[in-house]
XYZ file of C-alpha atoms in Angstrom:
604
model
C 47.383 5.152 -0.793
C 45.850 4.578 -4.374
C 43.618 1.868 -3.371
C 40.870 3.690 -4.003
C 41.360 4.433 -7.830
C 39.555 1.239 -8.777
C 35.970 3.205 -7.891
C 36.828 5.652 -10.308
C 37.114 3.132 -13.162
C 34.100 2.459 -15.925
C 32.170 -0.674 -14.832
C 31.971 -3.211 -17.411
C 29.093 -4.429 -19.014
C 26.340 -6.629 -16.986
C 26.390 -9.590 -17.216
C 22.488 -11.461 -18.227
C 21.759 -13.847 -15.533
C 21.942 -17.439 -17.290
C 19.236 -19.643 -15.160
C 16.457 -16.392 -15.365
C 12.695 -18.285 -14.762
C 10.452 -17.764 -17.145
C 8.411 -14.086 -17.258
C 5.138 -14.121 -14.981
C 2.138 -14.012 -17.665
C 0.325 -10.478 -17.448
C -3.465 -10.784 -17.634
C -6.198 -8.176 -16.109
C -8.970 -9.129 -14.247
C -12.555 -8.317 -16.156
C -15.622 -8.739 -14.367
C -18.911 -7.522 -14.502
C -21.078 -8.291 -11.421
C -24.746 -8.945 -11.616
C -26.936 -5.661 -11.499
C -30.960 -6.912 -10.641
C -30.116 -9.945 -12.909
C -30.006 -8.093 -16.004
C -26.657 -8.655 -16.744
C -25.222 -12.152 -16.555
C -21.835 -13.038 -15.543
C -19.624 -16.188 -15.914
C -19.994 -16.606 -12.470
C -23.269 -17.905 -12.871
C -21.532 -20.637 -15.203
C -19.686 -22.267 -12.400
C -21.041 -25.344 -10.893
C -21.542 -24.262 -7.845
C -23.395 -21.620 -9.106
C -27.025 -21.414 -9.547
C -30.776 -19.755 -8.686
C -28.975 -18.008 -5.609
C -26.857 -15.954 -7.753
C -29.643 -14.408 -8.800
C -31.197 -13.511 -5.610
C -30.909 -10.358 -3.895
C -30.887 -9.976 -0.066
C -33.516 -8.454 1.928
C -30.795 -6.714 4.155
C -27.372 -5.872 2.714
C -25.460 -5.380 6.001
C -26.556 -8.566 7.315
C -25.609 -9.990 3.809
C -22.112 -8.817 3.935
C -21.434 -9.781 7.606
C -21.596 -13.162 6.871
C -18.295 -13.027 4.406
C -15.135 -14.112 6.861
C -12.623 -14.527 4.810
C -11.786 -13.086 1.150
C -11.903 -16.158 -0.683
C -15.958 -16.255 -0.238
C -16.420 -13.298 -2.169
C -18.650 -13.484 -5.548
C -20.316 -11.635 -8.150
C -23.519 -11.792 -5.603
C -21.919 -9.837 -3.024
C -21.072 -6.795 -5.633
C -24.446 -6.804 -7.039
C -25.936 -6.482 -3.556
C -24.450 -3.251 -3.524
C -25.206 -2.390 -7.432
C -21.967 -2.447 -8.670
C -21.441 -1.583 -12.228
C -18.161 -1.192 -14.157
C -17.579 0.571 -17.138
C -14.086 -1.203 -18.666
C -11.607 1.033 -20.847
C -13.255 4.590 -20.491
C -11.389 7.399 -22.087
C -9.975 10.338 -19.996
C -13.204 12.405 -20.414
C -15.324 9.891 -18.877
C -12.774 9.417 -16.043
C -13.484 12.745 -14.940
C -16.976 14.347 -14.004
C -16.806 17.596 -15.916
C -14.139 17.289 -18.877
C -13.850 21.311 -18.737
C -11.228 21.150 -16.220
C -9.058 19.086 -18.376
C -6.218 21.209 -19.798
C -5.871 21.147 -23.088
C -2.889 18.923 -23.392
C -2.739 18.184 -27.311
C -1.871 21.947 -27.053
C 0.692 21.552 -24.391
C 2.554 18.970 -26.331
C 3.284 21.040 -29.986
C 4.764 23.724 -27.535
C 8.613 23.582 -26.382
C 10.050 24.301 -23.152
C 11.786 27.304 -24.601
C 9.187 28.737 -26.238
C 6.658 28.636 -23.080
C 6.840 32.890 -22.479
C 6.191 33.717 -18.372
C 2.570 35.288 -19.489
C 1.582 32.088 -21.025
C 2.648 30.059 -18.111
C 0.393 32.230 -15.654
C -2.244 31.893 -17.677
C -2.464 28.168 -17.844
C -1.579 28.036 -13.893
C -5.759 27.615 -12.705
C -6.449 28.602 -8.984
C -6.919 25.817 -6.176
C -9.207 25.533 -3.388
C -6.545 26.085 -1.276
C -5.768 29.566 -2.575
C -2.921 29.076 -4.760
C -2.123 27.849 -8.457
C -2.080 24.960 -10.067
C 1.000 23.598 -12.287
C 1.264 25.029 -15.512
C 2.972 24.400 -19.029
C 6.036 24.892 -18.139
C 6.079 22.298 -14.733
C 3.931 19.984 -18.214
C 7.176 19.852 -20.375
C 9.740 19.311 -17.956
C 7.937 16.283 -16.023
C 6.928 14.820 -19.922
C 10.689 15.281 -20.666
C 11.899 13.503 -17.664
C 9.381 10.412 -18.197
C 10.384 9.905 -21.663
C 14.016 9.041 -20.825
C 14.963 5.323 -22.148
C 14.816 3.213 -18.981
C 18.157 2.033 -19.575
C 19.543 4.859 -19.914
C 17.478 6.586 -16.393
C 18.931 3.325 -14.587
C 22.503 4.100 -15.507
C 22.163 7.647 -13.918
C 20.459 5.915 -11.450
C 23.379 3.836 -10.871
C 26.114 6.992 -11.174
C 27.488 5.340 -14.226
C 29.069 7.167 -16.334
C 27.112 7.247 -19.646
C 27.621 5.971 -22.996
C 30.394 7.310 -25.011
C 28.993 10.479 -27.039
C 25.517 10.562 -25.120
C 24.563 13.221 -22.172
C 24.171 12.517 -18.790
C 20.301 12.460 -18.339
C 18.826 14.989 -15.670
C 16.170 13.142 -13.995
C 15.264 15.781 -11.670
C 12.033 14.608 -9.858
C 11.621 11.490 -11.739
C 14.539 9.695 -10.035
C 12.848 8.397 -6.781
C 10.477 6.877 -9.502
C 13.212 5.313 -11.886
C 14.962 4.050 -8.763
C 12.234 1.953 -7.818
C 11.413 1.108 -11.435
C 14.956 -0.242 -11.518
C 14.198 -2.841 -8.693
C 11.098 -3.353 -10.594
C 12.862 -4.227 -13.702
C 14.432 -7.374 -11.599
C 11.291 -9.338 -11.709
C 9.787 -8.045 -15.027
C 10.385 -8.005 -18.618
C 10.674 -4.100 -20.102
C 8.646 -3.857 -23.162
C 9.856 -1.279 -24.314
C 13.264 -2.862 -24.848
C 12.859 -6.278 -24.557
C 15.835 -8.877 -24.102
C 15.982 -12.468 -25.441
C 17.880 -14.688 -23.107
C 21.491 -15.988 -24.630
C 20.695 -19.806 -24.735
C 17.740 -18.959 -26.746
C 19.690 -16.918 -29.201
C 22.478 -19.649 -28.834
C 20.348 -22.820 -29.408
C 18.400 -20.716 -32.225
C 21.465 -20.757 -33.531
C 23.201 -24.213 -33.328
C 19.913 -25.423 -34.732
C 20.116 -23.317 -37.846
C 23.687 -23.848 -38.402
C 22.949 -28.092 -38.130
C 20.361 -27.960 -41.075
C 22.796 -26.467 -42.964
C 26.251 -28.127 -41.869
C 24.829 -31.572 -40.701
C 28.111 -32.808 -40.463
C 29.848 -30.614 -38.618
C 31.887 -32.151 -35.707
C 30.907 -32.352 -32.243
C 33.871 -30.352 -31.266
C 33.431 -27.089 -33.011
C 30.557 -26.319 -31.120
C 31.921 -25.350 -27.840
C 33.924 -23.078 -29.435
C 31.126 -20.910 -30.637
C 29.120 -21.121 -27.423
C 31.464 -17.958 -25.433
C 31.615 -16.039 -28.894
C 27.974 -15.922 -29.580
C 27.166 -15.226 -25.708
C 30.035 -12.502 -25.310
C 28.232 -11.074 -28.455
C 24.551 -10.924 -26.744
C 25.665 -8.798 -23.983
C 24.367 -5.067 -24.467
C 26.425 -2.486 -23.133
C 23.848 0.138 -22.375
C 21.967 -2.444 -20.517
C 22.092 -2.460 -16.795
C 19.662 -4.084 -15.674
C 18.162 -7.764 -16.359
C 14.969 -9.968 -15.217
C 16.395 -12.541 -12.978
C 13.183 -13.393 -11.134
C 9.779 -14.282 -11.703
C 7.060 -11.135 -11.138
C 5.526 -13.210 -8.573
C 8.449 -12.678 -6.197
C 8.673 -9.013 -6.628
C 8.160 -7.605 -2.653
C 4.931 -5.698 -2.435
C 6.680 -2.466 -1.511
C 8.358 -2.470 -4.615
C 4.957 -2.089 -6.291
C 3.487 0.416 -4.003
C 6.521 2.643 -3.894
C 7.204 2.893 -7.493
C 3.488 3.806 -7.962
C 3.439 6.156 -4.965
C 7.240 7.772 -6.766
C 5.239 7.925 -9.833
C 2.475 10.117 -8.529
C 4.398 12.273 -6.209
C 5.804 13.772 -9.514
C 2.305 15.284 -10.047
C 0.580 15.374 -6.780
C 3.751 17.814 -4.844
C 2.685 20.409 -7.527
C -0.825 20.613 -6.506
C 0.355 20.980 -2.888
C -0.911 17.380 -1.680
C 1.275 14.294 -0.859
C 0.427 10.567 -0.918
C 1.013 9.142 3.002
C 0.055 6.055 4.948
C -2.588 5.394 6.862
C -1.865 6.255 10.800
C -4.362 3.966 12.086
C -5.563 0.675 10.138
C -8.223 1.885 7.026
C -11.271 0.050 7.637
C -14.633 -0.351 5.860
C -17.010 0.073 8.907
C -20.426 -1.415 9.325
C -23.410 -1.210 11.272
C -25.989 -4.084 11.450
C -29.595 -1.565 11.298
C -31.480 -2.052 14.742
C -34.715 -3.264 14.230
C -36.458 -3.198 17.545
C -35.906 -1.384 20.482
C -36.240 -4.096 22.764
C -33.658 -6.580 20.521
C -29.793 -7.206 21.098
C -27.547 -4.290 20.512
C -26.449 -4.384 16.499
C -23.377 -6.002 15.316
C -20.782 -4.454 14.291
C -18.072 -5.328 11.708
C -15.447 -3.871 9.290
C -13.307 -4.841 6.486
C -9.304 -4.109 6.801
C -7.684 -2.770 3.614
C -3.701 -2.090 2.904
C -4.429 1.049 0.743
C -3.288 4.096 1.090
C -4.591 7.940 0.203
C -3.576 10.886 -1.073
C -4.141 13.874 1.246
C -3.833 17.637 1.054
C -1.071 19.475 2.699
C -2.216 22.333 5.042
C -1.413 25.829 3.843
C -0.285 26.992 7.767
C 3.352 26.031 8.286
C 2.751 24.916 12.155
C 0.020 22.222 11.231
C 1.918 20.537 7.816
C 5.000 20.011 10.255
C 3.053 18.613 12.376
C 1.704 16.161 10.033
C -1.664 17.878 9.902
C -3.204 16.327 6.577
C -6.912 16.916 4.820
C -8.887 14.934 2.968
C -8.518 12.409 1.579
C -8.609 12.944 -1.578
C -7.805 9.737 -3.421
C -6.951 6.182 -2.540
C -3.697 3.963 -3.626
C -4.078 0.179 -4.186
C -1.724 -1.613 -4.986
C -2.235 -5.908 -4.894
C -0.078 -8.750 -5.934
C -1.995 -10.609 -7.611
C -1.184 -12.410 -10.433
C -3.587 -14.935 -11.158
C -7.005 -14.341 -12.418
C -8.023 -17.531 -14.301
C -11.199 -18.130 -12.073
C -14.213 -15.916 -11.401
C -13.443 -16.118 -7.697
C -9.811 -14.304 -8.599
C -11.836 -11.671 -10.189
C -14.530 -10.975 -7.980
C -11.519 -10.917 -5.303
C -9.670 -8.141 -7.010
C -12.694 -6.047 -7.461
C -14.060 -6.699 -4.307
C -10.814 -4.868 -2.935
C -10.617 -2.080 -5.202
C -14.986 -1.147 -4.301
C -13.759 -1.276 -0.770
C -11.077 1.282 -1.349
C -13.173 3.616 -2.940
C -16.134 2.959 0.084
C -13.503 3.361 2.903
C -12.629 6.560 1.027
C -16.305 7.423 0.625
C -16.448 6.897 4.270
C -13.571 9.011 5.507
C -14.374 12.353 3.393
C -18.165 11.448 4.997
C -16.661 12.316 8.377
C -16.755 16.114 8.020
C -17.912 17.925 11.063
C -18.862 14.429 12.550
C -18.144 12.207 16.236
C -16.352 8.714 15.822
C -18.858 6.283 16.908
C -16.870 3.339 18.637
C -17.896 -0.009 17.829
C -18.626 -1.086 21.582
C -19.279 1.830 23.127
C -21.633 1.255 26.293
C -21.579 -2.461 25.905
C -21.748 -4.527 28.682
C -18.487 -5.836 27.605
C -16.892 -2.501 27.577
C -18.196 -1.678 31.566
C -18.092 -4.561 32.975
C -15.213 -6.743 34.606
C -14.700 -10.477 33.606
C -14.784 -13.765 35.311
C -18.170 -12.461 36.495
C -16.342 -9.051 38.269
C -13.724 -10.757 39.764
C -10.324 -10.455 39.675
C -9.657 -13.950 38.173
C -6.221 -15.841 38.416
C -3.270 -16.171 36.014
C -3.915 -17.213 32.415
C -1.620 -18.422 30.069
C 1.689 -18.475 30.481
C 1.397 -16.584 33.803
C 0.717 -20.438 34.886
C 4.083 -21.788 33.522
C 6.199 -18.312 34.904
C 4.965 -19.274 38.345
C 5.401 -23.024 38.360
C 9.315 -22.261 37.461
C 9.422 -19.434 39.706
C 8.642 -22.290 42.584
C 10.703 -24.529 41.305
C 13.515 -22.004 41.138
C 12.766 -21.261 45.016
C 12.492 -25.233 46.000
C 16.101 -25.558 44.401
C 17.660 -22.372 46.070
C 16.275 -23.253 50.052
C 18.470 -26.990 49.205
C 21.203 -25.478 47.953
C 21.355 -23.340 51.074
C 20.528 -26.210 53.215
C 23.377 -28.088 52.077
C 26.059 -25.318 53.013
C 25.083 -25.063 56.337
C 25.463 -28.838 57.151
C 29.118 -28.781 55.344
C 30.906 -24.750 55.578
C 34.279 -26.033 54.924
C 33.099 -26.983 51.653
C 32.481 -23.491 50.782
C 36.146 -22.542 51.558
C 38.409 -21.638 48.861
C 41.784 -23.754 49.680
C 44.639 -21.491 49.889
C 47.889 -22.055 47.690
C 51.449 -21.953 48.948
C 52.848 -18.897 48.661
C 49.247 -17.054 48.340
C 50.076 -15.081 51.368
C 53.281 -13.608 50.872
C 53.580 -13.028 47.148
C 56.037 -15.569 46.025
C 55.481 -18.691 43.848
C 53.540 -18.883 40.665
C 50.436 -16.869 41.566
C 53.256 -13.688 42.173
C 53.797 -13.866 38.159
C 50.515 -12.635 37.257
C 49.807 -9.296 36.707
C 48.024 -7.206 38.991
C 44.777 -5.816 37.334
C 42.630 -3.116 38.843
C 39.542 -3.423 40.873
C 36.806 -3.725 38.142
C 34.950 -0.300 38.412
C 31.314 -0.417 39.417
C 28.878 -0.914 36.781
C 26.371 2.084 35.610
C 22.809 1.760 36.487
C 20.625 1.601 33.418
C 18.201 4.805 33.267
C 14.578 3.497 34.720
C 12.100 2.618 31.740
C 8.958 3.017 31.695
C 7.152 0.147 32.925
C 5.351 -1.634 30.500
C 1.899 -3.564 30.369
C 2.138 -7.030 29.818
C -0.576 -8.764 27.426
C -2.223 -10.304 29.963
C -2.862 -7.197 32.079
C -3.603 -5.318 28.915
C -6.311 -8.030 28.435
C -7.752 -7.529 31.877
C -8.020 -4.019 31.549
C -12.260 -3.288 30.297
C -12.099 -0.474 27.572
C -13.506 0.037 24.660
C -11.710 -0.903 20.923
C -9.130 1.586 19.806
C -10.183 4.773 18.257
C -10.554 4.366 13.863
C -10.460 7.454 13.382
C -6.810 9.818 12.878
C -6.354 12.349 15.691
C -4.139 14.556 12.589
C -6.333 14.102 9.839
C -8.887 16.771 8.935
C -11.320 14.806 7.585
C -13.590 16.716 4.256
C -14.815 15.979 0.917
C -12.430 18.107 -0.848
C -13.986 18.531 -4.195
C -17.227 17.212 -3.563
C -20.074 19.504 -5.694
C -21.853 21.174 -2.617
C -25.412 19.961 -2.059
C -24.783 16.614 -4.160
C -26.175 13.270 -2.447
C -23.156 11.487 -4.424
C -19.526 11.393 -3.943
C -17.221 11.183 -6.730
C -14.470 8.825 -5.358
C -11.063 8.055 -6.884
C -9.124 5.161 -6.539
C -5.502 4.462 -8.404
C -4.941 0.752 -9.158
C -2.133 -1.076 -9.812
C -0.827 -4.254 -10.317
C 1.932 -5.948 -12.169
C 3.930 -2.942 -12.874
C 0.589 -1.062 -14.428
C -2.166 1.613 -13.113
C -5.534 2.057 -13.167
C -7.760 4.979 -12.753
C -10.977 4.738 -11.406
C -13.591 7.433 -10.373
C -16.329 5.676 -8.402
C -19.888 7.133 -7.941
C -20.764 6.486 -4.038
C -24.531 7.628 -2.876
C -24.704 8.742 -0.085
C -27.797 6.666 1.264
C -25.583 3.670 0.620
C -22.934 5.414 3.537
C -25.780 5.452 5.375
C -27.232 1.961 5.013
C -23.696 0.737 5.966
C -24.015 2.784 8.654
C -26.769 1.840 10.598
C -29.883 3.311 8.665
C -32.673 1.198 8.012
C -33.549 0.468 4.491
C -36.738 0.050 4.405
C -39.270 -2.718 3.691
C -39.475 -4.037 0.562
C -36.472 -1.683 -0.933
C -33.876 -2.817 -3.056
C -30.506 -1.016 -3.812
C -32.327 2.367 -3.099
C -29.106 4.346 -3.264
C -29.428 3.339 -6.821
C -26.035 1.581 -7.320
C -22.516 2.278 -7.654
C -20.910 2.903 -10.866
C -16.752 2.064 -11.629
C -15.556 3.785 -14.937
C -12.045 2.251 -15.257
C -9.670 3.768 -17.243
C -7.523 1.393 -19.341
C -4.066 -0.087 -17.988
C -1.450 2.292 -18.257
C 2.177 0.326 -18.550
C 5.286 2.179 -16.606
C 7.795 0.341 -18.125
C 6.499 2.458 -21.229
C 7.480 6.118 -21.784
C 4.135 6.691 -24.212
C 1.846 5.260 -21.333
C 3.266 6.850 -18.220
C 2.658 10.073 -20.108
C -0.897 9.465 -20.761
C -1.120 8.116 -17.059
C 0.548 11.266 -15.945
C -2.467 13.297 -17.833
C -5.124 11.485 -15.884
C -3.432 11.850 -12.355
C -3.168 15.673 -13.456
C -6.490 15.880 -14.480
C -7.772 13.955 -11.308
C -6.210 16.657 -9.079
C -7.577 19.227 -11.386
C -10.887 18.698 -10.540
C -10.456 17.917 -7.009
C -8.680 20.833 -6.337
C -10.581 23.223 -8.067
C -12.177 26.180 -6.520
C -15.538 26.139 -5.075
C -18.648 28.997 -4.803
C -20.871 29.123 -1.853
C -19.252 25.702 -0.314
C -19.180 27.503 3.492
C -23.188 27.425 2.595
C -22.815 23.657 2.833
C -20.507 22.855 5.471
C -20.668 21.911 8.956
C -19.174 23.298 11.829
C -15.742 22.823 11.540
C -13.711 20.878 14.313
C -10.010 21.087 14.624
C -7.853 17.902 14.469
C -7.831 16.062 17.578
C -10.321 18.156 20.062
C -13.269 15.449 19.485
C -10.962 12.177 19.217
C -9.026 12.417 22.379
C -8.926 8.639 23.037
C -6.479 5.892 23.252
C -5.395 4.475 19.570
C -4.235 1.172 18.571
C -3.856 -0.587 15.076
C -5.505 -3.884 14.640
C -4.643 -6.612 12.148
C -3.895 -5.970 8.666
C -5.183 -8.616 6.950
C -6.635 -7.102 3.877
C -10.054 -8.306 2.857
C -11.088 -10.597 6.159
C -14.158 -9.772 7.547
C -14.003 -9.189 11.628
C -17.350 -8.894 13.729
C -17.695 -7.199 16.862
């Protein structure tokens, strides 16, 4: 009756873990590619590096088809396409026009109750989209909420009751984010409160106490050992690092980033969603003759995801109609950038973020050009147009289903030499009821078993390998593919990608020509031309720390900022755009994912 009064108890304090590894090391990648040799790199250092560093391809599709695996990336391969990062960049050079920034050293001398209704209008700007933008007042309460202790977040978190004489903290619509930071905080250290383990403070202090009490006994020791670790523990604590950050799951990562910028992005009336079909970087080998094989084709998978708008018509955002994108998510594991090749790895994946983000907001008022499409192997049958026989394990299912056959025609063979062998002997007193068969009890007839509903029959892999199509459609049949924010007339796209890794972010807006979309594409380059697009330029912003309430607040002012400029309103863009297409009415084809290994190179 009361056995449930034990939930309503206070929890005691948590317990550190005593056999915690040691904390993962946190160092950022820095690399500068080579841009037409004029800036040198360490790459060029290595041994196996020399005079063909320096050289730049004639071609740069055919240059970057011949990467099949990420592990062969280098410095070369970004300077082929001219990239050139700008490390550290403050918050007005991570934006394109700094006017659009709101003027947040204002925002924080003001309180919440001191922000009068006219004053909030009058900071809320007008979208694209036709409505407002976040003002001061939506400012104060999401700085409030991200400068709760972490502790103290994780204990509300938790539904723990909190400390004697403190508040319960309202977390509002910080808590999906301080829920994942809590798993998070499993696998890292918090520097914002850090936490020395016991047997360092313990040994720390035996030693002490021996220099000055050398001959103290043996015995007194252990006697010390529960008092000084029943003294480290930390009753506000909750939470401790019992893992290294090299074991953290990559969801963890991606979610608590993803939490993090939901908090901003909901306001501006966009949401950050995965991917429905496999984001690839797409390209086209040029044709150079019309008489020469058909071009190869080839892409690059990536795991990131983007951050779309949210349609203003009820009927298309339940239907998960989304436009854009607007910005790309990557978050990456890594954790080890000692070598050049760690580097160039890292970078590599964040330049193909931004182009497969380049690519999709290119696709405005455009047709999806299947790789494949009219190719012999696309038309034609195999096995020369015939039917062919059975392949793989097709073999083995009809050897057994022979054997199975074989086995049954003896088995039947065998009954009809011998039929009183298949007689059931009866017992005594089987007929009538008596004897020891009478004591058991009589059970109904079992009743007849349901039939299962008919399914759907399914293709098996082998038939859907017979079957001549084309590869699965790219492209998403919901997605409303524009370059929202995009200055009209510009031949440049200003791209933004959010970084993370380790429990940090990144900002990075990323200048994309849009010859270069077209090179990858297809387009010829042109004899004798290097780089004509001009090159592609990273401004990084510096490494913004979660765990930290002073950095997610400045973090917080560049993700606002970033959808201030994207979603501002535009004059005359109508002058600019195609002819729109509704979702879905030019990609009625067959989907399918493909492989998701970030990074690897596949040729079609």
């Amino acid at each position: 009756m009361f056995g449930g009064l034990h939930f309503s108890l206070p929890a005691g304090p948590v317990k550190p873990p005593t056999d915690a590894p040691p904390p993962t090391p946190v160092n950022f990648p820095e690399l500068c590619p080579l841009d037409d040799g004029s800036s040198s790199t360490s790459s060029t250092k290595s041994g196996n590096a020399g005079s063909s560093e320096l050289e730049q391809p004639k071609l740069l599709v055919p240059f970057l088809q011949t990467l099949q695996r990420p592990v062969e990336v280098r410095g070369r391969h970004l300077a082929a396409l001219g990239v050139h990062v700008t490390q550290d960049a403050p918050l007005s050079a991570v934006i394109p026009d700094p006017a659009v920034i709101p003027d947040f050293e204002k925002w924080d001398t003001l309180k919440l109750e001191d922000v009068s209704v006219p004053m909030n209008e009058e900071a809320r700007k007008p979208m694209d989209n036709g409505q407002k933008a976040p003002g001061i007042v939506f400012y104060l309460e999401r700085k409030k909420e991200l400068s709760i202790q972490n502790q103290v977040a994780f204990r509300a978190v938790r539904r723990m009751p909190p400390i004697t004489g403190r508040e319960v903290p309202r977390l509002g619509n910080s808590f999906e984010f301080y829920k994942h930071l809590e798993t998070m905080a499993n696998y890292w250290d918090d520097p914002s409160d850090p936490w020395e383990p016991p047997q360092k403070k313990v040994a720390e202090g035996v030693s002490e106490d021996a220099k000055d009490e050398p001959t103290r006994s043996v015995e007194s020791e252990p006697t010390q050992t529960p008092s000084n670790a029943d003294s480290s523990l930390d009753p506000e604590r909750v939470t401790y690092r019992g893992n290294p950050g090299t074991a953290m799951p990559p969801d963890a990562r991606h979610n608590g980033v993803a939490a993090f910028l939901r908090m901003v992005v909901y306001e501006f009336k966009c949401n950050i969603s995965a991917a429905r079909t496999e984001p690839r970087l797409q390209i086209r080998e040029p044709k150079l003759s019309d008489k020469g094989p058909a071009p190869k084709c080839s892409y690059f998978p990536s795991g990131c995801t983007f951050g779309f708008r949210t349609p203003t018509t009820r009927v298309d955002a339940r239907t998960g109609v989304v436009e854009g994108p607007i910005f790309a998510l990557s978050t990456r594991g890594s954790t080890n950038f000692t070598t050049e090749m760690d580097k160039a790895i890292d970078l590599g994946r964040e330049v193909v973020a931004a182009l497969i983000t380049a690519q999709h907001r290119a696709r405005e008022g455009k047709e999806e050009k299947r790789f494949g499409n009219g190719q012999w192997w696309c038309t034609k049958q195999r096995w020369g147009g015939r039917q062919g026989g059975p392949v793989g394990k097709e073999i083995e299912a009809a050897e057994a289903k022979t054997a199975a056959a074989l086995a049954k025609n003896s088995g039947a063979e065998g009954e009809k030499l011998d039929p009183a062998a298949s007689k059931v002997q009866e017992g005594p007193g089987s007929g009538d009821g008596s004897g020891s068969d009478s004591r058991k009890p009589i059970l109904p007839p079992p009743s007849k078993m349901r039939k299962l509903p008919m399914r759907k029959p399914q293709m098996s892999i082998y038939d859907d390998y017979r079957m001549v199509r084309p590869p699965s459609c790219t492209w998403d049949k919901k997605a409303r593919y524009s370059a929202i924010g995009k200055v009209p007339g510009s031949q440049v796209d200003e791209v933004f990608v959010v970084s993370s890794l380790y429990h940090h972010v990144c900002f990075i807006r990323v200048t994309i020509p849009t010859n270069l979309l077209e090179v990858l594409d297809g387009a010829l380059q042109g004899e004798g031309e290097e780089k004509a697009w001009g090159g592609v330029e990273m401004i990084k912003s510096k490494w913004f720390d979660l765990f930290v309430a002073d950095q997610r607040i400045e973090a917080m002012k560049h993700i606002w900022s970033i959808m201030s400029w994207v979603m501002r309103p535009i004059e005359n863009k109508d002058k600019y755009r195609d002819t729109d297409i509704p979702a879905g009415d030019m990609m009625d084809v067959d989907t399918g994912a493909g492989d998701r290994n970030e990074g690897q190179c596949k040729n079609q």
